Tab-separated table of C-alpha atoms in Angstrom:
chain	number	residue	atom	x	y	z
A	910	MET	CA	18.524	-12.125	42.767
A	911	LYS	CA	16.623	-11.464	39.556
A	912	THR	CA	18.073	-9.402	36.764
A	913	LYS	CA	16.170	-6.427	35.410
A	914	LYS	CA	15.299	-8.426	32.304
A	915	GLU	CA	13.736	-11.204	34.381
A	916	GLU	CA	11.659	-8.696	36.376
A	917	ALA	CA	10.274	-6.922	33.306
A	918	VAL	CA	6.938	-8.138	31.989
A	919	PHE	CA	6.127	-7.734	28.326
A	920	TYR	CA	3.026	-8.383	26.275
A	921	TYR	CA	2.744	-9.055	22.583
A	922	LEU	CA	-0.120	-7.341	20.828
A	923	ASN	CA	-1.270	-8.928	17.614
A	924	LYS	CA	-1.888	-7.001	14.397
A	925	GLU	CA	-5.622	-6.590	15.091
A	926	MET	CA	-4.948	-5.121	18.529
A	927	ILE	CA	-2.385	-2.730	17.045
A	928	GLU	CA	-4.933	-1.563	14.463
A	929	ASN	CA	-7.515	-1.037	17.225
A	930	LEU	CA	-4.996	1.013	19.160
A	931	GLU	CA	-4.228	3.122	16.125
A	932	GLU	CA	-7.924	3.774	15.499
A	933	ASN	CA	-8.619	4.659	19.117
A	934	TYR	CA	-5.504	6.725	19.568
A	935	ILE	CA	-6.137	8.878	16.510
A	936	ILE	CA	-8.919	10.498	18.542
A	937	GLY	CA	-6.572	10.805	21.537
A	938	SER	CA	-3.680	13.131	22.135
A	939	ASP	CA	-0.725	13.513	19.781
A	940	ASP	CA	1.515	12.208	22.561
A	941	ARG	CA	-0.300	8.899	22.553
A	942	ASN	CA	-0.157	8.632	18.774
A	943	GLU	CA	3.570	9.294	18.898
A	944	SER	CA	3.956	6.615	21.581
A	945	ILE	CA	2.240	4.014	19.404
A	946	LYS	CA	4.341	4.999	16.369
A	947	HIS	CA	7.481	4.840	18.488
A	948	LEU	CA	6.562	1.421	19.867
A	949	LYS	CA	5.979	0.140	16.339
A	950	GLU	CA	9.331	1.523	15.193
A	951	ILE	CA	11.356	-0.022	18.004
A	952	ASN	CA	9.608	-3.333	17.457
A	953	SER	CA	9.813	-3.356	13.674
A	954	ASP	CA	11.308	-6.862	13.788
A	955	TYR	CA	7.862	-8.115	14.739
A	956	SER	CA	5.823	-7.553	11.598
A	957	ASN	CA	2.490	-8.600	13.120
A	958	GLU	CA	3.209	-8.104	16.792
A	959	LEU	CA	4.058	-5.233	19.060
A	960	LEU	CA	6.123	-5.749	22.182
A	961	ILE	CA	5.090	-3.463	25.008
A	962	SER	CA	6.007	-3.162	28.643
A	963	ASP	CA	3.757	-4.029	31.561
A	964	ASP	CA	3.363	-0.320	32.402
A	965	MET	CA	2.286	0.562	28.874
A	966	PHE	CA	-0.115	-2.376	28.820
A	967	ASN	CA	-1.793	-1.110	31.988
A	968	ILE	CA	-2.108	2.399	30.509
A	969	ILE	CA	-3.696	0.984	27.338
A	970	LYS	CA	-6.004	-1.309	29.338
A	971	LYS	CA	-7.461	1.707	31.165
A	972	ASP	CA	-8.587	3.167	27.836
A	973	TYR	CA	-10.767	0.162	26.971
């Protein structure tokens, strides 16, 4: 039986991808901007990378 941690899928976004998200999300809703800021805050240990969940990755992918 897998633990929750083993079942979760995460992606690392590099700095360039984060900047693209920020640019694209400025035009979007405030909720999305807040989500990106929040993700950056909780992943502040990764200076050039952003750790996101599989669900969030799929949401972002739809916007491209």
